[in-house]
Short mmCIF file of C-alpha atoms in Angstrom, two decimals:
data_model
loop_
_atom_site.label_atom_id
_atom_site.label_comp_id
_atom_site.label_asym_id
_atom_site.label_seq_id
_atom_site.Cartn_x
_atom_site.Cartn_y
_atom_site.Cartn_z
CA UNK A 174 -1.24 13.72 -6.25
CA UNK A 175 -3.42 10.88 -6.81
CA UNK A 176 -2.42 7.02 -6.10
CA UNK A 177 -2.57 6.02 -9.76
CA UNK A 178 -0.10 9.49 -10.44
CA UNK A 179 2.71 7.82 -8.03
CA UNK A 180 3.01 4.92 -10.26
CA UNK A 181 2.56 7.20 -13.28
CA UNK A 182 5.81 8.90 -13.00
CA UNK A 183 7.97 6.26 -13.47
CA UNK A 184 6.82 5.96 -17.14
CA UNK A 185 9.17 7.25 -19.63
CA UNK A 186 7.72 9.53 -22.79
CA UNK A 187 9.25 9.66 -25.93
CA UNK A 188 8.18 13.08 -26.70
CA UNK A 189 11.39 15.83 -27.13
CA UNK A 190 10.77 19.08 -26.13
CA UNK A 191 13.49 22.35 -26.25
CA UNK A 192 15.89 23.08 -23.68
CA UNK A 193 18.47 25.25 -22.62
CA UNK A 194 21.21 23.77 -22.95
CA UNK A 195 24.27 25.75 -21.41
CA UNK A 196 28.10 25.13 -20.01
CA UNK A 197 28.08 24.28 -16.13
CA UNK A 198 27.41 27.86 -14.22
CA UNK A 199 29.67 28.38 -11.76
CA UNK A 200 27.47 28.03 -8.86
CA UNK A 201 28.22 24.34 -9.12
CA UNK A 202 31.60 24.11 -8.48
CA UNK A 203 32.59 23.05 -5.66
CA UNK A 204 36.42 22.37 -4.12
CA UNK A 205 36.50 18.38 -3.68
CA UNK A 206 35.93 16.42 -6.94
CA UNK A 207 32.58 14.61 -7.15
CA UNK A 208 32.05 11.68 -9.71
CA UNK A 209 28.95 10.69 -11.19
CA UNK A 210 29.02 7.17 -12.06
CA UNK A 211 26.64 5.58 -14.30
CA UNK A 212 25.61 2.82 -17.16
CA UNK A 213 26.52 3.58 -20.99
CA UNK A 214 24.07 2.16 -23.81
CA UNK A 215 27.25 -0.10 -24.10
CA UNK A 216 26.20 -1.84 -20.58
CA UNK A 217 29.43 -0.82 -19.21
CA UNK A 218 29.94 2.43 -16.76
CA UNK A 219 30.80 6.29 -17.71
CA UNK A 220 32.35 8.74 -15.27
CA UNK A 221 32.08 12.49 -15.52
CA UNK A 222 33.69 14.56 -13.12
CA UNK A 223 32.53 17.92 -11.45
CA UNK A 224 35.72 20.00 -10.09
CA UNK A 225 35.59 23.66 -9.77
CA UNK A 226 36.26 24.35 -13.50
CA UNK A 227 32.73 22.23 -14.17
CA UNK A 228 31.67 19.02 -15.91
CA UNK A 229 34.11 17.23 -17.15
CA UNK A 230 33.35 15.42 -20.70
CA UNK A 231 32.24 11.70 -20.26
CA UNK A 232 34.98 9.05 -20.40
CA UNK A 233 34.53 5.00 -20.50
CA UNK A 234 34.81 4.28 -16.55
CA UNK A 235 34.68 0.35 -16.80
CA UNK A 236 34.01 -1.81 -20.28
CA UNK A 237 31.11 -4.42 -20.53
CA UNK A 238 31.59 -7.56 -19.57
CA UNK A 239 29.07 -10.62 -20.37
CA UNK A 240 26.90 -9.73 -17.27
CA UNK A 241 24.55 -6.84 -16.98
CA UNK A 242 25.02 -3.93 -14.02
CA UNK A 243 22.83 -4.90 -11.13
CA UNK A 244 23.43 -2.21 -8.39
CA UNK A 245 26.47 0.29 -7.49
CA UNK A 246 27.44 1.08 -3.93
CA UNK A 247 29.87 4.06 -3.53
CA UNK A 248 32.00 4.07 -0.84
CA UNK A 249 31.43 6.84 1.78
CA UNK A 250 35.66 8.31 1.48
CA UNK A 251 34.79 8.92 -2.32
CA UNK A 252 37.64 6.64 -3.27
CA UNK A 253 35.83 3.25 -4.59
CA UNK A 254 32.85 1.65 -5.96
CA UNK A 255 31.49 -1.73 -5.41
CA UNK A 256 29.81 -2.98 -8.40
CA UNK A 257 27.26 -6.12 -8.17
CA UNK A 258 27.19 -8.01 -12.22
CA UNK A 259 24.08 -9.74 -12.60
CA UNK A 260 21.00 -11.05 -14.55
CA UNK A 261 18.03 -10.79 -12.05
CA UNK A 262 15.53 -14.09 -12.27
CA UNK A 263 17.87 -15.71 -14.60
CA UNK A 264 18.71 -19.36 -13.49
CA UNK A 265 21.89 -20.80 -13.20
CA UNK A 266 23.34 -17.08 -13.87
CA UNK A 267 26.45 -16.14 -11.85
CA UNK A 268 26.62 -13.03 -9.67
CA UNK A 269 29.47 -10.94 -9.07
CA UNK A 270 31.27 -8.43 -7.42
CA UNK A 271 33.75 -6.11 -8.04
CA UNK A 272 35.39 -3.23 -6.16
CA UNK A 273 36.94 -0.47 -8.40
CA UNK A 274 39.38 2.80 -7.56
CA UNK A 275 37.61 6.04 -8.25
CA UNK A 276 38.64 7.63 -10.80
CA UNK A 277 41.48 5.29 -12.50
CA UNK A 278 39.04 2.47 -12.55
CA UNK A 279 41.29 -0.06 -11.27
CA UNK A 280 40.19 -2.97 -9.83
CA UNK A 281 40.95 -4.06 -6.40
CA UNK A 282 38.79 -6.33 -5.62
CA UNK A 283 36.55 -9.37 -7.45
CA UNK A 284 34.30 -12.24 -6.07
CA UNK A 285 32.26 -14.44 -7.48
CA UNK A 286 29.13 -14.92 -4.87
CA UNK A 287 27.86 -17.97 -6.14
CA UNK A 288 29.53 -21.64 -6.83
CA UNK A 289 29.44 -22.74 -10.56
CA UNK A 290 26.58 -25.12 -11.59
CA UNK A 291 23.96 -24.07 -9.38
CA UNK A 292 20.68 -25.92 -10.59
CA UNK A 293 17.58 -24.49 -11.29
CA UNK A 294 15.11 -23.77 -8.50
CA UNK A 295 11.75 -23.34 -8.36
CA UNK A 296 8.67 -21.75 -5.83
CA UNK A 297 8.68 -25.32 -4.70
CA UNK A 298 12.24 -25.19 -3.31
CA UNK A 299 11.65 -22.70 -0.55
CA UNK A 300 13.56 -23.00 2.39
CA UNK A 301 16.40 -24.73 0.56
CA UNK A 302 19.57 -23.13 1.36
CA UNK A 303 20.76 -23.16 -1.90
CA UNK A 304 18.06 -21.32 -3.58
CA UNK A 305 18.04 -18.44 -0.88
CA UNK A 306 21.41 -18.07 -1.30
CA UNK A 307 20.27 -17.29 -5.09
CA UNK A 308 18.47 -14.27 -3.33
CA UNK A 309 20.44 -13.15 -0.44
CA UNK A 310 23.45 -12.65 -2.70
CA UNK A 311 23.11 -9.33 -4.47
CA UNK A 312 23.34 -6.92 -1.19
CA UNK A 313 27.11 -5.21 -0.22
CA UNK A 314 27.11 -1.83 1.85
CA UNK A 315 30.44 0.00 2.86
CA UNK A 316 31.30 0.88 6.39
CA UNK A 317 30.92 4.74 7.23
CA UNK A 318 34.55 4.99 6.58
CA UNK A 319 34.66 3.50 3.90
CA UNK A 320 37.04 1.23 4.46
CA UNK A 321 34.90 -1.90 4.78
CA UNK A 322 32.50 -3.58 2.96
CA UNK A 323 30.16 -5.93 3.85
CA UNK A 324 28.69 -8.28 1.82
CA UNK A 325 26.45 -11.50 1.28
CA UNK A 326 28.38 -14.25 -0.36
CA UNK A 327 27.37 -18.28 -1.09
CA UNK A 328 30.51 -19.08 -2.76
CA UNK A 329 31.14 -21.94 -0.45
CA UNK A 330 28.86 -23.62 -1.97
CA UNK A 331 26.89 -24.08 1.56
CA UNK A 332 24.55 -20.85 2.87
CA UNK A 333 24.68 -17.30 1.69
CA UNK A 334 27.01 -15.64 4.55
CA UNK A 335 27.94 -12.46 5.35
CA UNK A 336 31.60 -11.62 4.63
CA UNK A 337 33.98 -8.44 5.49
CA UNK A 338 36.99 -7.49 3.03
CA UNK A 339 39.25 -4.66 4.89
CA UNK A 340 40.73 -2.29 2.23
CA UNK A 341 43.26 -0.95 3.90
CA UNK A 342 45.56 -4.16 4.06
CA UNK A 343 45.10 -6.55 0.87
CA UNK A 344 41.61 -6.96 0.13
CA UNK A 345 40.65 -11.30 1.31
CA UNK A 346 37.00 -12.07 2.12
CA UNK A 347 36.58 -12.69 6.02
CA UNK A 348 33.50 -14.55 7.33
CA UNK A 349 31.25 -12.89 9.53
CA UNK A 350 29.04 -15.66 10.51
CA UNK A 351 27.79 -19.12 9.29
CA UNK A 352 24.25 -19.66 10.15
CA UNK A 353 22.55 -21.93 8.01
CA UNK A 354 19.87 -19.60 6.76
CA UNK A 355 20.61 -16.78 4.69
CA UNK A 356 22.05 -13.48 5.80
CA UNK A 357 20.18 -10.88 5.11
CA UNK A 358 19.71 -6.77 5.60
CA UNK A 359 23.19 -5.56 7.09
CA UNK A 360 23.29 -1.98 8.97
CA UNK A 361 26.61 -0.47 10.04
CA UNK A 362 25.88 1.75 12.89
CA UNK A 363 26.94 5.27 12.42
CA UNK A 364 30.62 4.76 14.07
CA UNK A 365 31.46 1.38 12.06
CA UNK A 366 31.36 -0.58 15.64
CA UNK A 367 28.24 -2.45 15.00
CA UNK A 368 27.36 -4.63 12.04
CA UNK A 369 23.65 -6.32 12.28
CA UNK A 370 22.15 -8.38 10.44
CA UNK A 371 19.24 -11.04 10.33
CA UNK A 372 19.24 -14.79 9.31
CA UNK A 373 16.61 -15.88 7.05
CA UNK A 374 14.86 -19.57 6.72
CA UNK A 375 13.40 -17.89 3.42
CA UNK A 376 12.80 -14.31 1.32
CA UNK A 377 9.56 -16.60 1.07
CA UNK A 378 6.46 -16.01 -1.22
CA UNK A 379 4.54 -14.30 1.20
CA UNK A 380 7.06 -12.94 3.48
CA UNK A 381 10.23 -13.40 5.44
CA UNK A 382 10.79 -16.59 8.02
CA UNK A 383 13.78 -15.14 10.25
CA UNK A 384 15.70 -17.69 12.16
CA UNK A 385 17.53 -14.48 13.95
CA UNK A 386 18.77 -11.46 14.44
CA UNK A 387 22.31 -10.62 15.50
CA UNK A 388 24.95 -7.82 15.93
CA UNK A 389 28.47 -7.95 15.55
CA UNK A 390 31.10 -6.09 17.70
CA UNK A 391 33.50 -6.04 15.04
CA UNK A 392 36.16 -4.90 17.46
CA UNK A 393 36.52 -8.01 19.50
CA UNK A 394 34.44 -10.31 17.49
CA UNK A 395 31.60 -10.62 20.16
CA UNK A 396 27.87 -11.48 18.50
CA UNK A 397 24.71 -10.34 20.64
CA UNK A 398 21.51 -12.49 19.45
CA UNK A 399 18.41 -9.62 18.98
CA UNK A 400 16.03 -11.67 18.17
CA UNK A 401 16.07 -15.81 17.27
CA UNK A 402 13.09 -15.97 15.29
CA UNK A 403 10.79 -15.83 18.56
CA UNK A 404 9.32 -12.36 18.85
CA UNK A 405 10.26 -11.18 15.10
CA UNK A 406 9.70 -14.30 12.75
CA UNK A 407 8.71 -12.43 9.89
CA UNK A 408 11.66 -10.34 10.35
CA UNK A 409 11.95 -6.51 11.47
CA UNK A 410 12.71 -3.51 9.01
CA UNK A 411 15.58 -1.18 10.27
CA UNK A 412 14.76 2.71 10.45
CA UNK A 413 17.88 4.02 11.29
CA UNK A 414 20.39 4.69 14.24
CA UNK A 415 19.76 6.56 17.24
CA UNK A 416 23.18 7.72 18.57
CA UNK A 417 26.30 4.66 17.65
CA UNK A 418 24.43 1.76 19.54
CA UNK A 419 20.53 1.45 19.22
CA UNK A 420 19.41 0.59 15.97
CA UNK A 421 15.33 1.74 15.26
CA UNK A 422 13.30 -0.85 13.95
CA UNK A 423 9.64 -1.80 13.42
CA UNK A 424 7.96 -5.12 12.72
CA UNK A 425 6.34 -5.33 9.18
CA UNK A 426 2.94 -4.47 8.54
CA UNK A 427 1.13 -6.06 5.28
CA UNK A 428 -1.60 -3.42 5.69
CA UNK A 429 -0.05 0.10 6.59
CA UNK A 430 3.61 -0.77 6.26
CA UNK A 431 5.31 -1.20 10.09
CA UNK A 432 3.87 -2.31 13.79
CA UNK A 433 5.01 0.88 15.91
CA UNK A 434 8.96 1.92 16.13
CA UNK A 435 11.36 0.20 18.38
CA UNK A 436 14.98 0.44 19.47
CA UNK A 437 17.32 -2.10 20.57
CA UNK A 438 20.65 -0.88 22.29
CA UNK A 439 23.33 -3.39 20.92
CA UNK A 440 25.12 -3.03 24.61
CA UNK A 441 22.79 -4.57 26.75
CA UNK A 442 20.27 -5.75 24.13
CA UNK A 443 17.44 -4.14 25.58
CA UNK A 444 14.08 -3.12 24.12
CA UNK A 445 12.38 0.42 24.28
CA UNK A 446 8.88 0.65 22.77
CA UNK A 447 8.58 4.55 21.04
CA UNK A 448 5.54 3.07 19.25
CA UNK A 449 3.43 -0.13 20.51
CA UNK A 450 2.65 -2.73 18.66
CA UNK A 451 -1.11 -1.93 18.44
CA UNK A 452 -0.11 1.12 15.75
CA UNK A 453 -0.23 0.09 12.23
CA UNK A 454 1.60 3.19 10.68
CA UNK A 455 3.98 3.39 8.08
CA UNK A 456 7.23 3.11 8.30
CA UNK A 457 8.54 6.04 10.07
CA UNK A 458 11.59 8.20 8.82
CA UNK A 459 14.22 8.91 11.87
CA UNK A 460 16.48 12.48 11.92
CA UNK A 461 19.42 11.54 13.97
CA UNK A 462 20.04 15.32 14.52
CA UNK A 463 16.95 16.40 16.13
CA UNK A 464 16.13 12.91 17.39
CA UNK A 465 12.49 13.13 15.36
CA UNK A 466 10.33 10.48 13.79
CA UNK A 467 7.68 11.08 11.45
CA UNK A 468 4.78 8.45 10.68
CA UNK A 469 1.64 8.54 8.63
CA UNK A 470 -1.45 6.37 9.61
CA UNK A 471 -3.22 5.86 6.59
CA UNK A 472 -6.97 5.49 6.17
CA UNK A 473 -6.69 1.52 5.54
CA UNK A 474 -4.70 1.20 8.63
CA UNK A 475 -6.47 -1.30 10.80
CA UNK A 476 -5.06 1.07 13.95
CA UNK A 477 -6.16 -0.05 17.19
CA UNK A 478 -4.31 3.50 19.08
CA UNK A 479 -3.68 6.43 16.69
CA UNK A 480 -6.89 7.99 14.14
CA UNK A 481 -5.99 8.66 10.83
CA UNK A 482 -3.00 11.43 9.97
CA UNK A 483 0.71 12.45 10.25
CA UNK A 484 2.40 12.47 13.66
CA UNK A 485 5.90 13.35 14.61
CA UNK A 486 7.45 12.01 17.90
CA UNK A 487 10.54 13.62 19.96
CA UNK A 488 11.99 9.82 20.78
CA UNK A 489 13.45 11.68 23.88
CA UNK A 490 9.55 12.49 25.15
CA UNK A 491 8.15 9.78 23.54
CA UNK A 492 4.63 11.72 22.80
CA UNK A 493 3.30 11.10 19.79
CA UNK A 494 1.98 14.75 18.19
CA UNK A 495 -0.64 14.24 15.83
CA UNK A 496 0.06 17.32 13.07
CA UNK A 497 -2.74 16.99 10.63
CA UNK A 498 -5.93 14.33 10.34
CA UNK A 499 -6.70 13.26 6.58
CA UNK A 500 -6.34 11.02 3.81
CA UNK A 501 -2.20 10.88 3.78
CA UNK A 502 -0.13 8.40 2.11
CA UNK A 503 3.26 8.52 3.19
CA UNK A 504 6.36 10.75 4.87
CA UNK A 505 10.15 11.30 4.03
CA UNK A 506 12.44 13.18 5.97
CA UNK A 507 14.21 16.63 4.10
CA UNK A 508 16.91 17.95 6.64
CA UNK A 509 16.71 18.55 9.86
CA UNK A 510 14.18 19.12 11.27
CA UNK A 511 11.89 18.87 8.26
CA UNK A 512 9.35 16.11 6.83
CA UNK A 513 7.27 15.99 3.77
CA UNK A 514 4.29 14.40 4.07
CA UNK A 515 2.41 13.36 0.67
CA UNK A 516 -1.48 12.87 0.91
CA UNK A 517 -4.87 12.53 -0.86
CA UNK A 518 -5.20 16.68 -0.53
CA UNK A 519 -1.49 17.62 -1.26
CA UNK A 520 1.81 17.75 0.13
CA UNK A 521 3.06 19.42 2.88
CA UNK A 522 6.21 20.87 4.37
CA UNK A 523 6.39 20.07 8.23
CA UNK A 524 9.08 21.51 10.98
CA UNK A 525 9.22 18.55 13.20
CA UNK A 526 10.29 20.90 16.22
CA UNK A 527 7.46 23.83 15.73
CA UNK A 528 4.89 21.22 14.00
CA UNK A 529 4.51 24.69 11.39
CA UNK A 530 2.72 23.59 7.99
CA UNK A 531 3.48 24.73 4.49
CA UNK A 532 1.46 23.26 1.75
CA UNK A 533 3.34 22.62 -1.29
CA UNK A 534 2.77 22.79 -5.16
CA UNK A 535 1.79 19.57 -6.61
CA UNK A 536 3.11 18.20 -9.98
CA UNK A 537 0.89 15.26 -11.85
CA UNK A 538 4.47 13.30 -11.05
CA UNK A 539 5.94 13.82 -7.96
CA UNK A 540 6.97 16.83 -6.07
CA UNK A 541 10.65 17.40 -4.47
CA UNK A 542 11.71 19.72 -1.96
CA UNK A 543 15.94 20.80 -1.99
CA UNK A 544 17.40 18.92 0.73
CA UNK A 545 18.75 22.68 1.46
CA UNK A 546 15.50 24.20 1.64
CA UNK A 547 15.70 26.70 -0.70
CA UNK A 548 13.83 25.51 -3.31
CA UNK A 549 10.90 22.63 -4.56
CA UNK A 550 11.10 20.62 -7.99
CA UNK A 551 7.70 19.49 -9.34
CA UNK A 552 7.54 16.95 -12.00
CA UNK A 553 4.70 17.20 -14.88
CA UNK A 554 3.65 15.30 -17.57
CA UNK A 555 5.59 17.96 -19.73
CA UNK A 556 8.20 19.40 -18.29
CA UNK A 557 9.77 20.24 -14.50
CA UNK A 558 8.80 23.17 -12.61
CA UNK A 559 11.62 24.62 -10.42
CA UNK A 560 10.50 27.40 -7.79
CA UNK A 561 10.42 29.11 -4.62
CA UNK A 562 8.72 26.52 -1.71
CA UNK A 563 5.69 28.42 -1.96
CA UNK A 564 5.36 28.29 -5.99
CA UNK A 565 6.77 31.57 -6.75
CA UNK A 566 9.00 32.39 -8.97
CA UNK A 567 8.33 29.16 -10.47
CA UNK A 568 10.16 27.99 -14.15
CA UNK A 569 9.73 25.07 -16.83
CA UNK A 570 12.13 23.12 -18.11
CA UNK A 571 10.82 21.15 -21.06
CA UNK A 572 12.48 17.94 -20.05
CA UNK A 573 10.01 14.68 -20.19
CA UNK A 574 9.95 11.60 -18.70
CA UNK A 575 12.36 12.70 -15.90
CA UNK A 576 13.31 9.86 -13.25
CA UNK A 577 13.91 10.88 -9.56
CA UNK A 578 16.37 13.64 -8.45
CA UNK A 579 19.61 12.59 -7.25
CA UNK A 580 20.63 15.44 -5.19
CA UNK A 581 23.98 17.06 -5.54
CA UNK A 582 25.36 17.49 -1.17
CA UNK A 583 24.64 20.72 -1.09
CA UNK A 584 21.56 21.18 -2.48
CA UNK A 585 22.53 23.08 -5.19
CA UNK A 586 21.40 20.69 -8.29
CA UNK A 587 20.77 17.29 -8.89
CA UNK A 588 21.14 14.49 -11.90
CA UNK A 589 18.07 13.29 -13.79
CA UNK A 590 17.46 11.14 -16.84
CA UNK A 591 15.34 12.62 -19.37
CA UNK A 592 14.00 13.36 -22.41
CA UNK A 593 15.00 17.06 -24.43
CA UNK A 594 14.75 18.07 -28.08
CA UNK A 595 18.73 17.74 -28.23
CA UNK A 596 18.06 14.02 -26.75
CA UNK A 597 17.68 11.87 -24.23
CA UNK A 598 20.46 11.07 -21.68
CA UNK A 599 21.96 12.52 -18.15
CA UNK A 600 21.27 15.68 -17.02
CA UNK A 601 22.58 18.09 -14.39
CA UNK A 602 19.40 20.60 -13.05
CA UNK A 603 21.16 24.05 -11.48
CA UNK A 604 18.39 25.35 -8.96
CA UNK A 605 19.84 28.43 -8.35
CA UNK A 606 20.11 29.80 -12.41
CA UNK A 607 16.75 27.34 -13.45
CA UNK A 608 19.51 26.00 -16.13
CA UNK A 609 19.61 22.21 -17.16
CA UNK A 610 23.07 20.47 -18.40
CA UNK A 611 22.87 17.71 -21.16
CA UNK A 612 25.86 15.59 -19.56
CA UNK A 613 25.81 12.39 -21.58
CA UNK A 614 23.26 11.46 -24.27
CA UNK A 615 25.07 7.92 -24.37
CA UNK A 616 23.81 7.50 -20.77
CA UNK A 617 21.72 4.18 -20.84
CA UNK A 618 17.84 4.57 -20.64
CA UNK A 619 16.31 4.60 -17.80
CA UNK A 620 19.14 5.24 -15.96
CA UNK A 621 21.51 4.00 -13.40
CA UNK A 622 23.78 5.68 -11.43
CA UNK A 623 25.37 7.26 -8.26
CA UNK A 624 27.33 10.18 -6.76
CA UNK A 625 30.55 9.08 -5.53
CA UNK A 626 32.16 11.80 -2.75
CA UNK A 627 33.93 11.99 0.44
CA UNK A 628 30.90 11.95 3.40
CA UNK A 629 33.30 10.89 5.75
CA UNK A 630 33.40 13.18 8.70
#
């Protein structure tokens, strides 16, 4: 897949082509409910509902109101959905957020993140704390238990701050902090213990000026500084969580993406180095289950330790393994213990434990692998090509101008927007039968949406 084709696939055709279009098999059901909530070409949100009789028909989730869906966040216990209202680079335009019950759609929760009359800023006005908070304020994430969400709020009228609302008591906004910069990036750690977060000077025009980096032990209120702007003034990227209290990070990287892989353990604040500095690489993906990294250094990496390729590192022997040299872009984690790496020459399946290789068929689009394994999905310029991982078996579905896979939990089928000869709107793509679902041709274009289920453990 060439560079030009990765930006290629995000253009939509207009071109209709056949396809099947049949009730839900029954290979989809499943026993919880799962919800698929989305935008309607009314700019308010749909809901259809996947039990074990199938697809429901699409019902009005939430009506319009006179500000235009920004983001969704569902909440991990498949019981709410936090939805940001606003109208990016518009100034002077309020932001807001509301929480909603899944599947009544009744609201239990509303703020509005921004005070009333906010004037109108320009590149100039950098640094002042009332035009970051213009940019820190559309970011909200939900604790792993969904019980919590976290969010960045400036309706004081002061600095964007990071705020808490509890959900099981009544629902008040509870300020985390009240640095004078503006909170930024928030990361639960995987047992809801840990809340970080970083303090920004500036989003900047360049690139981030951190004041600091903190973490929160929500339990007894207790902040640990990471970082104060000293080591990481530009500001560190978060990779994931190893175990409940060291949170993987890497310093950014203008040229390759990320300066090496870190991890700070939130008890003691210390430091371990799984990468140096020296490596330009990009950002690696971390699998918390097999405790592997993956990394690419690409070609234009000025790299000072590592030559050009894909590497995988067991953080627990902290050896780099070097599994291929070449021309390779980028890497995303599948399921454990399984990367795909995506190159100049092709894609390839990698077992991060074995280092074994499987080359992959390549779509002018992008190519997918099931998170279950049992399958890959290659986009075209006219139509998608499900098959076996090795290409066999392989079958079209005339659908055009697909956007990304949103994959169903297990593996099973996922939810598309695209174009077919009955029209365009939200699909469901079956794997296992090769069968595609027209959902909701009243779906907005372009598409917006999420999966809302229980993930909780």
């Amino acid at each position: 897949m060439s560079k030009n084709s990765l930006l290629a696939w995000f253009l939509i055709t207009s071109v209709f082509f056949s396809v099947f279009l049949a009730p839900t098999p029954a290979t989809q059901a499943q026993t919880d409910p799962l919800y698929i909530v989305y935008i309607n070409d009314q700019a308010g949100l749909s809901l259809v509902t996947q039990s074990a009789g199938g697809w429901s028909a699409p019902q009005t989730f939430v009506t319009a109101i006179d500000l235009p869906v920004y983001s969704l966040y569902a909440s991990p216990d498949g019981q709410k959905i936090g939805v940001m209202y606003a109208q990016p680079y518009a100034d002077g335009s309020p932001v807001v957020l509301k929480v909603y019950s899944i599947p009544t759609g009744t609201l239990l929760f509303e703020q509005n993140l921004l005070p009333a009359n906010m004037p109108i800023f320009s590149e100039s006005d950098l640094g002042n704390p009332l035009y970051e908070m213009t940019r820190a304020v559309t970011t909200a994430l939900w604790s792993p238990d969904g019980q919590k969400l976290a969010f960045v709020s400036g309706h004081d009228g002061i600095s964007a701050n990071l705020y808490l609302v509890d959900f099981t008591s009544v629902p008040t906004p509870t300020a985390l902090e009240s640095h004078s910069g503006a909170a930024a990036f928030p990361s639960w750690s995987p047992d809801g213990n840990w809340l970080v977060y970083s303090d920004l000077e500036t989003f900047g025009g360049a690139g981030y000026v951190s004041q600091g980096i903190y973490a929160i032990h929500l339990a007894d209120a207790q902040v640990v500084t990471l970082d104060d702007g000293t080591l990481y003034p530009t500001d560190v990227t978060r990779v994931g969580w190893r175990g409940t209290d060291t949170l993987l990070f890497a310093p950014p990287s203008y040229t390759a993406g990320a300066h090496g892989l870190y991890g700070w353990n939130l008890s003691n604040a210390a430091t371990t180095a799984f990468l140096p500095d020296a490596a330009e690489n990009t950002l690696p993906v971390y699998d918390p289950i097999s405790d592997i990294a993956a990394f690419v250094v690409p070609q234009q990496a000025g790299n000072l330790v590592f030559e050009p390729g894909v590497y995988t590192i067991a953080l627990a022997s902290n050896t780099p393994i070097q599994i291929t040299t070449g021309d390779w872009y980028d890497v995303r984690l599948i399921g454990t213990p399984y990367f795909q790496a995506v190159g100049a020459s092709g894609e390839m399946l990698i077992n991060g434990q074995t280092f074994q290789q499987n080359s992959l068929p390549v779509g002018a689009l992008g190519t997918f692998i099931t998170p279950n394994l049992s399958g890959v999905v290659v986009y075209f310029n006219d139509g998608i090509q499900l098959s076996a991982l090795d290409g066999s078996n392989p079958a079209k579905l005339p659908i055009e101008g697909a956007l990304p896979p949103t994959w169903s939990p297990d593996g099973q089928w996922f939810i598309t927007y695209g174009f077919t000869n009955a029209g365009a709107g939200l699909l469901s793509v079956d794997i296992s039968t090769q069968v595609a679902t027209l959902l909701d041709t009243t779906a907005a274009i372009g598409g917006l949406w999420t999966l809302v289920f229980d993930t909780t453990p």
